PDB file of N, CA and C in Angstrom:
ATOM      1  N   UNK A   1     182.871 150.210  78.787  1.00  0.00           N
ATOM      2  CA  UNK A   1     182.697 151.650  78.847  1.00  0.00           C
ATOM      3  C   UNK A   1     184.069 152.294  78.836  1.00  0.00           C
ATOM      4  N   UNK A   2     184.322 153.498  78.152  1.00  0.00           N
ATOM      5  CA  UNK A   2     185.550 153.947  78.336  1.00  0.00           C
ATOM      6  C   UNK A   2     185.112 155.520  78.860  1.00  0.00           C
ATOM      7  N   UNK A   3     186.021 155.824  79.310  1.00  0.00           N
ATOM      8  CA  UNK A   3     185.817 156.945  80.056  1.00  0.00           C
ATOM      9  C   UNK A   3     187.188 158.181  80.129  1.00  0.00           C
ATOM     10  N   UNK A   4     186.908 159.479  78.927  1.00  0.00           N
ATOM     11  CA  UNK A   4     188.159 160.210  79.731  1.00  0.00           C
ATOM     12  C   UNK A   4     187.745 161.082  80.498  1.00  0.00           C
ATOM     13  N   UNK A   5     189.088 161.317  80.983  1.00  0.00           N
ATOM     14  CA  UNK A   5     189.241 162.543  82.484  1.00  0.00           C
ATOM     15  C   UNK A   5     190.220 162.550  82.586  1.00  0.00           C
ATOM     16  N   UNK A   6     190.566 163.810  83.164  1.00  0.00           N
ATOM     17  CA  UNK A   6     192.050 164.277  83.374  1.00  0.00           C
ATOM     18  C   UNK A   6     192.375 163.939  84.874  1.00  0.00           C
ATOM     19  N   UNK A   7     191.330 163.329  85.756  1.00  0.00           N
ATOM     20  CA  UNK A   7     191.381 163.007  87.097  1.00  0.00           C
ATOM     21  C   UNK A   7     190.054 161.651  87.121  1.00  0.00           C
ATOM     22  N   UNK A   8     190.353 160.649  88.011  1.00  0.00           N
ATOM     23  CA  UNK A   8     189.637 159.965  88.526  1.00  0.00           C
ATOM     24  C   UNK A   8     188.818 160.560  89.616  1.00  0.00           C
ATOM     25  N   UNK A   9     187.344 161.054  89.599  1.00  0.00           N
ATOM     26  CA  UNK A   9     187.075 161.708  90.726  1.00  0.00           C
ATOM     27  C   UNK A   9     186.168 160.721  91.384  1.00  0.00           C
ATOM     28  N   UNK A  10     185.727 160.847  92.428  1.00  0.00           N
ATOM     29  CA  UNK A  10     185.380 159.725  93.794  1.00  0.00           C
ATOM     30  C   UNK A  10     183.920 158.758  92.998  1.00  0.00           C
ATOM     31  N   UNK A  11     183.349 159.624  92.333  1.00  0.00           N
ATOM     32  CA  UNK A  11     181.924 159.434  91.060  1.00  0.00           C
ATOM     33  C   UNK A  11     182.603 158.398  90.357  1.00  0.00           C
ATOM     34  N   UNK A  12     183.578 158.706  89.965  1.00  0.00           N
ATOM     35  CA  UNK A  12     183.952 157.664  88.540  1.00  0.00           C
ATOM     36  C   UNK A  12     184.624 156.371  89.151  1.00  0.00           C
ATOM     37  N   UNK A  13     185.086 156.825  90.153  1.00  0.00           N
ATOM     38  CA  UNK A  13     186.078 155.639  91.026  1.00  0.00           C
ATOM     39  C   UNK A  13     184.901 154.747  91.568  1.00  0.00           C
ATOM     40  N   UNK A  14     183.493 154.944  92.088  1.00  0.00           N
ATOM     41  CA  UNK A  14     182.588 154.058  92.347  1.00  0.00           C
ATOM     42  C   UNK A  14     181.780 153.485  91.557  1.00  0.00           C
ATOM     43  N   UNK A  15     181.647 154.305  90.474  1.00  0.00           N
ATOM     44  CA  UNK A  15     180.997 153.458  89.140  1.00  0.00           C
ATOM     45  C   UNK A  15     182.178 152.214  88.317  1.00  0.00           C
ATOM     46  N   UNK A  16     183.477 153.022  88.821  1.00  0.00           N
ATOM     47  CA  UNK A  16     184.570 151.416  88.140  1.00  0.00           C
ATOM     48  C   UNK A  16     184.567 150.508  89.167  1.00  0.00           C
ATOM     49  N   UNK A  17     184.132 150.880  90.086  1.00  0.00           N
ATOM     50  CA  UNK A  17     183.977 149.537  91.071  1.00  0.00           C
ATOM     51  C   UNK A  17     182.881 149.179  91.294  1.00  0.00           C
ATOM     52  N   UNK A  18     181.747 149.367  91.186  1.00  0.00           N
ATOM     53  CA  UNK A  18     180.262 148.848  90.852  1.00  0.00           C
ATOM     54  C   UNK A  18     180.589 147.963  89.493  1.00  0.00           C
ATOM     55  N   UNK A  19     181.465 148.232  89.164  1.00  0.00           N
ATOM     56  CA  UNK A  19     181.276 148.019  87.154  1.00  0.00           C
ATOM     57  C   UNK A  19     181.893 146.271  87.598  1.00  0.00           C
ATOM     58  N   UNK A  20     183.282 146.572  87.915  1.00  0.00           N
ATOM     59  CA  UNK A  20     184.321 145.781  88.177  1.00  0.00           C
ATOM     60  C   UNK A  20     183.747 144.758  88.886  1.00  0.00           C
ATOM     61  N   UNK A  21     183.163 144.863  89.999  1.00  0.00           N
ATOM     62  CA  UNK A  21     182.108 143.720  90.816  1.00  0.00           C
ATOM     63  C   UNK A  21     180.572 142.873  90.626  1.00  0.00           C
ATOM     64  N   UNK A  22     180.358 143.820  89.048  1.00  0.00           N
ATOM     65  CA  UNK A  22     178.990 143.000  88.526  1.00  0.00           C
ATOM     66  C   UNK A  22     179.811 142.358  87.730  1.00  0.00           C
ATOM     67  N   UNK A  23     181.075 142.626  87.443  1.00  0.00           N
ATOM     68  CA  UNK A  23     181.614 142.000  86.014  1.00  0.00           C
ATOM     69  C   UNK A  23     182.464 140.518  86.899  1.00  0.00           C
ATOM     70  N   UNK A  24     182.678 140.277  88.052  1.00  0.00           N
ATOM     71  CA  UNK A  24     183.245 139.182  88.745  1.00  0.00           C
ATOM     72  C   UNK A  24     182.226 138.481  88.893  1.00  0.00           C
ATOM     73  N   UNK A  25     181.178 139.069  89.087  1.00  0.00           N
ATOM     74  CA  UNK A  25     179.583 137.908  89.508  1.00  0.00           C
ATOM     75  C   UNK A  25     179.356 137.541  87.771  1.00  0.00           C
ATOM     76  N   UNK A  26     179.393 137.932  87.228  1.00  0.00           N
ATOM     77  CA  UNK A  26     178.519 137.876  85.901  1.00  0.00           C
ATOM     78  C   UNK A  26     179.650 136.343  85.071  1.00  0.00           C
ATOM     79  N   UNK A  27     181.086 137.148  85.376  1.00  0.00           N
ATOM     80  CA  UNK A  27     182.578 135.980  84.947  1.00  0.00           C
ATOM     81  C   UNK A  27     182.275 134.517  85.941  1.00  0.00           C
ATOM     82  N   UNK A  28     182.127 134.766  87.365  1.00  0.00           N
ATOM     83  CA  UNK A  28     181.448 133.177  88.100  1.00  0.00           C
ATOM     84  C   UNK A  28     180.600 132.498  87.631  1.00  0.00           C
ATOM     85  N   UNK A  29     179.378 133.350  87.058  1.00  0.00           N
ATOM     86  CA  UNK A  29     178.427 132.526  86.942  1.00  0.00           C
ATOM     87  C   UNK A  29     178.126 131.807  85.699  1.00  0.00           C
ATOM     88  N   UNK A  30     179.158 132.661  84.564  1.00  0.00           N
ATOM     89  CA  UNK A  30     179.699 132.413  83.103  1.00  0.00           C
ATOM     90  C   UNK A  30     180.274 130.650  83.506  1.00  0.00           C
ATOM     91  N   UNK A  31     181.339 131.229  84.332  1.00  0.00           N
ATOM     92  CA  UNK A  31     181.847 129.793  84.326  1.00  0.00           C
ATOM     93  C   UNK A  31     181.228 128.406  84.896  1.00  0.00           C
ATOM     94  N   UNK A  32     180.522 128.892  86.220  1.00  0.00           N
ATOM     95  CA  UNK A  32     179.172 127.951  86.482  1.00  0.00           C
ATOM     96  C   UNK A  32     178.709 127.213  85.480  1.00  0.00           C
ATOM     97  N   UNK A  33     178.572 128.436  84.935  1.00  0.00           N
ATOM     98  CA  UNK A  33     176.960 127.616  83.759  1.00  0.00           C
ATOM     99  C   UNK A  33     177.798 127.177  82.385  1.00  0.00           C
ATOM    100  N   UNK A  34     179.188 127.216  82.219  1.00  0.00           N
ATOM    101  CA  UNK A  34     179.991 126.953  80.723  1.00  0.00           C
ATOM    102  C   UNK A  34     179.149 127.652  79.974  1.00  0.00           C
ATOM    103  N   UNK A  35     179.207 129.058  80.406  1.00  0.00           N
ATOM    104  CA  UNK A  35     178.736 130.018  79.208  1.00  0.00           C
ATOM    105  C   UNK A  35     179.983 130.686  78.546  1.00  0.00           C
ATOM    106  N   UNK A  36     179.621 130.909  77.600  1.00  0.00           N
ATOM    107  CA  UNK A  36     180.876 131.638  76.379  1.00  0.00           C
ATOM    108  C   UNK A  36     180.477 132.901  76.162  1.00  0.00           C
ATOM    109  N   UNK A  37     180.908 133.831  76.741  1.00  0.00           N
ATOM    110  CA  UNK A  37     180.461 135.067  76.189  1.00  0.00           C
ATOM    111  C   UNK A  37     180.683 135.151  74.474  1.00  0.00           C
ATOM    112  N   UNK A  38     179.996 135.998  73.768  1.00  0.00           N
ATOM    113  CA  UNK A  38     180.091 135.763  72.034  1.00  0.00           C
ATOM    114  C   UNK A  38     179.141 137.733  72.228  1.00  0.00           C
ATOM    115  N   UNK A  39     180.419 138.033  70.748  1.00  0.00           N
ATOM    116  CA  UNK A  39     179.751 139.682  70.427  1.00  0.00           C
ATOM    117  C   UNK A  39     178.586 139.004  69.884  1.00  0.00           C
ATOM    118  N   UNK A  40     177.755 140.331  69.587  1.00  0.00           N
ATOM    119  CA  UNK A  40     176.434 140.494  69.438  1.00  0.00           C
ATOM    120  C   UNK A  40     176.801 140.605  67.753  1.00  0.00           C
ATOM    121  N   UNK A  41     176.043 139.811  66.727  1.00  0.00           N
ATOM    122  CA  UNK A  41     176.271 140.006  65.555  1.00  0.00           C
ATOM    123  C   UNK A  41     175.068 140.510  64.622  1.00  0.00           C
ATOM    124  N   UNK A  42     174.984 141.614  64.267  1.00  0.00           N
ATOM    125  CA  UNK A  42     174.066 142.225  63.654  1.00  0.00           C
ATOM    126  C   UNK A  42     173.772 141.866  61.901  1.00  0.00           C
ATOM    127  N   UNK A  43     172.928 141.817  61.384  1.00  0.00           N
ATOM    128  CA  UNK A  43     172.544 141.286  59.701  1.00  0.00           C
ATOM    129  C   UNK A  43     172.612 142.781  59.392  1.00  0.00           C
ATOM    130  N   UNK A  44     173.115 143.041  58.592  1.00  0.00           N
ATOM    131  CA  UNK A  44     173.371 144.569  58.471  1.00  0.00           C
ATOM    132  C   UNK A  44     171.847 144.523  57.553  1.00  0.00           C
ATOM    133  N   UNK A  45     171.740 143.728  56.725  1.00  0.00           N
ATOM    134  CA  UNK A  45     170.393 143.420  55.417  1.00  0.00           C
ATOM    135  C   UNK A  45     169.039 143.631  56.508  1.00  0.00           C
ATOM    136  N   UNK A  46     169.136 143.401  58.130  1.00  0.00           N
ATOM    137  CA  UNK A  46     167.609 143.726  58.567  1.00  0.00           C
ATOM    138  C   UNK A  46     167.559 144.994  59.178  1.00  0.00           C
ATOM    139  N   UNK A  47     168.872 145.355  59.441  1.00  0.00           N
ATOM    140  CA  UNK A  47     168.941 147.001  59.246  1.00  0.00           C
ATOM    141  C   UNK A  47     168.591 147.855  58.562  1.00  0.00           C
ATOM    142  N   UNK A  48     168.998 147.797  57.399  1.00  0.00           N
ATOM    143  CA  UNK A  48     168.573 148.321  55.864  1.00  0.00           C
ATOM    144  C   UNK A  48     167.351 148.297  55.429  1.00  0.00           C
ATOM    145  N   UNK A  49     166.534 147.247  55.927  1.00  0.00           N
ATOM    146  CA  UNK A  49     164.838 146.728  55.779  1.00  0.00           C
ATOM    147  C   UNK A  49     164.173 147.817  56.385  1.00  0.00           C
ATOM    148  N   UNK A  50     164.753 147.578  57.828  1.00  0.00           N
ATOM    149  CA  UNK A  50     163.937 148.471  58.892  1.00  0.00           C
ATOM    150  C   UNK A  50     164.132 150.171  58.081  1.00  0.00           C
ATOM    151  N   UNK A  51     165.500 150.505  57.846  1.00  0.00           N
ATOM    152  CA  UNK A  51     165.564 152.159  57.512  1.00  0.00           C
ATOM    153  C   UNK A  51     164.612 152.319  56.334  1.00  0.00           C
ATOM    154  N   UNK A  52     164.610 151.165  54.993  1.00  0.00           N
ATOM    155  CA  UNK A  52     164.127 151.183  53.891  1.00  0.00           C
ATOM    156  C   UNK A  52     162.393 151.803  54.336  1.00  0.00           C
ATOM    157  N   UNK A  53     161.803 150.398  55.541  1.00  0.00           N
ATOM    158  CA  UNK A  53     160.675 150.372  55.509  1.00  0.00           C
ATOM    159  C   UNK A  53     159.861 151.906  56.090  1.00  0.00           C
ATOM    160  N   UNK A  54     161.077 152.520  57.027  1.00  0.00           N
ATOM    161  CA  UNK A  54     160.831 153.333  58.058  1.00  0.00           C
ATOM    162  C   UNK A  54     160.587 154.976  56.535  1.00  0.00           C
ATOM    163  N   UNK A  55     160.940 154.961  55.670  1.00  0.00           N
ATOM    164  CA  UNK A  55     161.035 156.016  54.402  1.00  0.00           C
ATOM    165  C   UNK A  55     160.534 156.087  53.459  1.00  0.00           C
ATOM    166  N   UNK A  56     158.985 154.772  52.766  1.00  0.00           N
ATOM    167  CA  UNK A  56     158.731 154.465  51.906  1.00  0.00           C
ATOM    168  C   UNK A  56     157.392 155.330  52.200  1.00  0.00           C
ATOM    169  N   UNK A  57     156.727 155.900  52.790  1.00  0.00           N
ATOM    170  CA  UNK A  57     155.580 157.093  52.830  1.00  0.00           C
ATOM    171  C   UNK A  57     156.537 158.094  52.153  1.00  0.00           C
ATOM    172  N   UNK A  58     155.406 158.995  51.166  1.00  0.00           N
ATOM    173  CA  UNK A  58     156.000 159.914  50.675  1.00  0.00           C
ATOM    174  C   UNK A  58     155.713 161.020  51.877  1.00  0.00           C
ATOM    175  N   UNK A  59     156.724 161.585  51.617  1.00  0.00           N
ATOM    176  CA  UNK A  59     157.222 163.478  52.779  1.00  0.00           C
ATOM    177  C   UNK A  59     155.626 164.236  52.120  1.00  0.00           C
ATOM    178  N   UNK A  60     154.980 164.824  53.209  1.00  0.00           N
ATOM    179  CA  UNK A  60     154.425 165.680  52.748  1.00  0.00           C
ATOM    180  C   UNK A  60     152.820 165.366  52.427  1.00  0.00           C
ATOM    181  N   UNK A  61     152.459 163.844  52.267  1.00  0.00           N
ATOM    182  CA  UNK A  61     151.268 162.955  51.535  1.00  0.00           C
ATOM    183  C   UNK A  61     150.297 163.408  52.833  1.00  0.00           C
ATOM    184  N   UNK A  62     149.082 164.315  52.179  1.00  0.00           N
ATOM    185  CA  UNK A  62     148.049 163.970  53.254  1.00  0.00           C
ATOM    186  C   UNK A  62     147.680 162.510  53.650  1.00  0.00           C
ATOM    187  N   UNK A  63     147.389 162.098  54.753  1.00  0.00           N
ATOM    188  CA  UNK A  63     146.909 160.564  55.456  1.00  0.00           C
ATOM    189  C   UNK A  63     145.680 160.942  56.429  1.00  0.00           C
ATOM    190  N   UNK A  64     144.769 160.218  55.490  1.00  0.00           N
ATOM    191  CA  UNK A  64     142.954 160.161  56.156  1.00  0.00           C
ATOM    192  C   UNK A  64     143.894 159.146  57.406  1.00  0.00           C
ATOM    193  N   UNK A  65     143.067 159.586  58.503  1.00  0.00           N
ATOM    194  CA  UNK A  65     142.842 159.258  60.305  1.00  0.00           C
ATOM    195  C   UNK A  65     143.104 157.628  60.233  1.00  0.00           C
ATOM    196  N   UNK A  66     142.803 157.127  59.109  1.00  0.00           N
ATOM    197  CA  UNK A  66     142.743 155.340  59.065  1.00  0.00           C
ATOM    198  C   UNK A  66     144.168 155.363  58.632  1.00  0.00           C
ATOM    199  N   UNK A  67     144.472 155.795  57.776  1.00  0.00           N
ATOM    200  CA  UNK A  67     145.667 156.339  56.838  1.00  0.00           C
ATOM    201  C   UNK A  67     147.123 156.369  57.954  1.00  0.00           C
ATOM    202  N   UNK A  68     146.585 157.038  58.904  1.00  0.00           N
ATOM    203  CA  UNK A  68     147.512 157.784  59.796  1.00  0.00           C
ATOM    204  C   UNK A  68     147.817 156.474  61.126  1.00  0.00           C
ATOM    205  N   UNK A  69     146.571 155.981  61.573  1.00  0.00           N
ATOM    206  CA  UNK A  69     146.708 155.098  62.361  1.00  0.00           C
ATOM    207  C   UNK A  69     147.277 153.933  62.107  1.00  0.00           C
ATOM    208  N   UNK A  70     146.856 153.859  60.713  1.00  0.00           N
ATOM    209  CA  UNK A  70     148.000 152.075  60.123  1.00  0.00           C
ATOM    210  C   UNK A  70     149.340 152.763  60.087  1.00  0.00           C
ATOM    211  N   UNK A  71     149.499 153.673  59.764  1.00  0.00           N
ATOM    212  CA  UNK A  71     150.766 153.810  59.995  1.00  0.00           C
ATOM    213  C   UNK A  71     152.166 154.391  61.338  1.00  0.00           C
ATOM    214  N   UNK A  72     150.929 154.373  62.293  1.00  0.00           N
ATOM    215  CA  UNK A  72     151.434 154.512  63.731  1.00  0.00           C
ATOM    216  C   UNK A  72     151.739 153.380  64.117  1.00  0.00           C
ATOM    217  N   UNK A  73     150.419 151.998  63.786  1.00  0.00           N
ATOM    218  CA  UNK A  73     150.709 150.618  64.570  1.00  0.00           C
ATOM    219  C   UNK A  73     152.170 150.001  63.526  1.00  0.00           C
ATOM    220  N   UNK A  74     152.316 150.266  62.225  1.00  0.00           N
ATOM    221  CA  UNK A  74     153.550 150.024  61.732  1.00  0.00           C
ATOM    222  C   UNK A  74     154.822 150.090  62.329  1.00  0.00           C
ATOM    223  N   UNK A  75     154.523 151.599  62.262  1.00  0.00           N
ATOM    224  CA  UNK A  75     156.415 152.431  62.765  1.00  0.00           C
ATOM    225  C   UNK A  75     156.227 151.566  64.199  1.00  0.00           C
ATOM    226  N   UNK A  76     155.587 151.491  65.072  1.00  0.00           N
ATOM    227  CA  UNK A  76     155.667 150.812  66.611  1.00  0.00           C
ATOM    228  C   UNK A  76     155.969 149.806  66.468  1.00  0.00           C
ATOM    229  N   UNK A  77     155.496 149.281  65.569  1.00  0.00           N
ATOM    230  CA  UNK A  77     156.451 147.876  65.425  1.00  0.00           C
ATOM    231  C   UNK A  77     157.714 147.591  65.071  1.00  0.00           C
ATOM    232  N   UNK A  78     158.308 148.181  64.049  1.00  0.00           N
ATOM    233  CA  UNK A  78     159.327 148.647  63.166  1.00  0.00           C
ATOM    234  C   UNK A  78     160.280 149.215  64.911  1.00  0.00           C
ATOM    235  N   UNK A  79     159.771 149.985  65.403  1.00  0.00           N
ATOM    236  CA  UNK A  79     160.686 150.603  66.186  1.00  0.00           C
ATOM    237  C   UNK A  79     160.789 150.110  67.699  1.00  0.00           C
ATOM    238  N   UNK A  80     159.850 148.483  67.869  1.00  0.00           N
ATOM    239  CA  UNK A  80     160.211 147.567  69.047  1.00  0.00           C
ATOM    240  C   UNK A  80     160.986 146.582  68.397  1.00  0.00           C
ATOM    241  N   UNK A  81     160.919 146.415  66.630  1.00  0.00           N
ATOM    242  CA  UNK A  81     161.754 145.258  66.381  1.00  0.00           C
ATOM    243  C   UNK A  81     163.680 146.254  66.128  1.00  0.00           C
ATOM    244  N   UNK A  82     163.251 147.468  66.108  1.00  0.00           N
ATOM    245  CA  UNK A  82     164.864 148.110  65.924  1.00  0.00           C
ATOM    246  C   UNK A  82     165.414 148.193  67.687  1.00  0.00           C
ATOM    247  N   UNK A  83     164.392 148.344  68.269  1.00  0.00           N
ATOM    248  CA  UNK A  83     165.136 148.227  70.070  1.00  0.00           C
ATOM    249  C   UNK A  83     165.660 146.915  70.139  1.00  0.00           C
ATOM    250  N   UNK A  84     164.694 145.471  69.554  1.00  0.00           N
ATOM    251  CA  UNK A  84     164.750 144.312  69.896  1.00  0.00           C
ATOM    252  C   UNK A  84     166.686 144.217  69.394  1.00  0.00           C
ATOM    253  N   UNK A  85     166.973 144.218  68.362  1.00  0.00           N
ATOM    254  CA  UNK A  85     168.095 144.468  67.841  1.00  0.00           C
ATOM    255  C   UNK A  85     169.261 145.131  68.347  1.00  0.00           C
ATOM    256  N   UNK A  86     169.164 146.246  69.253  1.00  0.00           N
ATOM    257  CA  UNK A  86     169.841 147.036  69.883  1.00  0.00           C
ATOM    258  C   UNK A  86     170.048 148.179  68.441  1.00  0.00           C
ATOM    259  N   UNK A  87     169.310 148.767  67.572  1.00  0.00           N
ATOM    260  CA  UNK A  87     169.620 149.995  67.267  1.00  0.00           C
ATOM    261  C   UNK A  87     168.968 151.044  67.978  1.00  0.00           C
ATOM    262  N   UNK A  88     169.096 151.266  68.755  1.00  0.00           N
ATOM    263  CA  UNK A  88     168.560 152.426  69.536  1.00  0.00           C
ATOM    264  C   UNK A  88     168.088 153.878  69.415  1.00  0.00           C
ATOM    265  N   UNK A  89     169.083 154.384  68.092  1.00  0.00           N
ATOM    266  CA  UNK A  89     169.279 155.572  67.302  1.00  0.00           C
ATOM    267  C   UNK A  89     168.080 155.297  66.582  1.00  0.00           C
ATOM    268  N   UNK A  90     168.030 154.068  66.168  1.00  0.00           N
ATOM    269  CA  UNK A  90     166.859 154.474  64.665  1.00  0.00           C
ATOM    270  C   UNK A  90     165.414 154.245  65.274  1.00  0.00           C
ATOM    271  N   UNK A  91     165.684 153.355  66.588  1.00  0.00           N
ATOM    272  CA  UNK A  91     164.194 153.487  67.372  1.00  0.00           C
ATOM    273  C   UNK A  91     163.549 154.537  67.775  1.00  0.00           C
ATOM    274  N   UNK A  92     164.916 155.804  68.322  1.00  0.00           N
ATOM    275  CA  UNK A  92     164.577 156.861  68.327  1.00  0.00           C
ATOM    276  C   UNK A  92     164.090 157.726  67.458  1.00  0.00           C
ATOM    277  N   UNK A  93     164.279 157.680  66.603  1.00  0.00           N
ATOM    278  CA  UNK A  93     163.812 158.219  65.560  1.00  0.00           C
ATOM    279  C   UNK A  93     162.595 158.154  64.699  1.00  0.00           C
ATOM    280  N   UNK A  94     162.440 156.457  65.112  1.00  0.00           N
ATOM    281  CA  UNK A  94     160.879 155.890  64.524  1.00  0.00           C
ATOM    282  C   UNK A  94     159.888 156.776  65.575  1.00  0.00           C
ATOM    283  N   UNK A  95     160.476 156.539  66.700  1.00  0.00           N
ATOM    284  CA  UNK A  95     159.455 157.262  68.286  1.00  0.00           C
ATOM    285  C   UNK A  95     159.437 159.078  67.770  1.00  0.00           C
ATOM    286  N   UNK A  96     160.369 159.215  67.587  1.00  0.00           N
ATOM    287  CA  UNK A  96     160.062 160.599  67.380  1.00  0.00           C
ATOM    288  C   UNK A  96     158.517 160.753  65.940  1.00  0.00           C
ATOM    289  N   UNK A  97     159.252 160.211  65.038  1.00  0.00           N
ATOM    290  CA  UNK A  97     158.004 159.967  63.752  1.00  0.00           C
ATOM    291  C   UNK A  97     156.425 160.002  63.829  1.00  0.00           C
ATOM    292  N   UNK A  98     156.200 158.671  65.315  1.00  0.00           N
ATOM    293  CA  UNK A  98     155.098 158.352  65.628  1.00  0.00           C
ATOM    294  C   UNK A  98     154.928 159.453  66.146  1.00  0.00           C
ATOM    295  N   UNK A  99     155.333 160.472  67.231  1.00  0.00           N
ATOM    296  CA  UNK A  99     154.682 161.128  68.068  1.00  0.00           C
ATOM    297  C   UNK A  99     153.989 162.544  67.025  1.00  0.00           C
ATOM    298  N   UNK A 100     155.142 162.491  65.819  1.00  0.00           N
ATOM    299  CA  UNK A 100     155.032 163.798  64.816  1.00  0.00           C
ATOM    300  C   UNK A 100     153.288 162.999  64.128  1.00  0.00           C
ATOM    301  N   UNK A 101     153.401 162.105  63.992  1.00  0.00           N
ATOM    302  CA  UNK A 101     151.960 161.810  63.100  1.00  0.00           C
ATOM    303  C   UNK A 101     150.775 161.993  64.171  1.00  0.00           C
ATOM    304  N   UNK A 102     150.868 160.825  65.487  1.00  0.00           N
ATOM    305  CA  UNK A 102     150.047 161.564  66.644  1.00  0.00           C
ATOM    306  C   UNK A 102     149.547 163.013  66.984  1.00  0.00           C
ATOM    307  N   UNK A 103     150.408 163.981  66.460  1.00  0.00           N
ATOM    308  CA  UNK A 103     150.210 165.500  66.718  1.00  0.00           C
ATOM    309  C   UNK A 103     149.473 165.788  65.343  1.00  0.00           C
ATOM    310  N   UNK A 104     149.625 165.755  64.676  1.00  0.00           N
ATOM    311  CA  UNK A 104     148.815 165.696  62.906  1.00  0.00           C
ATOM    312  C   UNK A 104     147.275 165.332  63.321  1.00  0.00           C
ATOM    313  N   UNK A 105     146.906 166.668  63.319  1.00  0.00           N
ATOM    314  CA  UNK A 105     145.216 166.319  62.940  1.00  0.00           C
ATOM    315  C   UNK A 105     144.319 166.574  61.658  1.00  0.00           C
TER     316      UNK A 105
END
């Protein structure tokens, strides 16, 4: 986390030391267990799937109630496999989608 401020105030000074003391338990138990911390590496290609898949309804297309519901249980999926991933932004966005078709009667 990075954090600016023109002052350390008593808030920020206990969240760097909450931070600082999960991060000594988390480094022990790393070494306990000969774990390797490793970045998180993303396929940019199942990114692109998910945005592709999340845009292929045309804007505007009436959708009969069956119409509408296959395509609620879709995006929910689409947008637990974009959380599963850590895109968060585009999950949001699938969630927003679903709730816009949910309101569509």
């Amino acid at each position: 986390v990075i954090m600016y401020a023109d002052k350390v105030t008593p808030s920020m000074e206990r969240a760097i030391r909450e931070t600082n003391r999960r991060r000594e338990i988390q480094t022990a138990y790393n070494e306990a267990n000969g774990i390797t911390p490793t970045t998180i590496v993303k396929d940019v290609r199942s990114i692109l799937e998910i945005s592709i898949k999340a845009d292929d309804e045309k804007p505007g297309k009436k959708l009969s109630p069956r119409e509408r519901g296959q395509m609620i249980i879709r995006l929910t999926a689409e947008m637990k496999a974009a959380a599963k991933i850590l895109e968060f932004e585009h999950a949001a966005y699938l969630r927003d989608k679903i709730e816009k078709l949910r309101s569509m009667k």
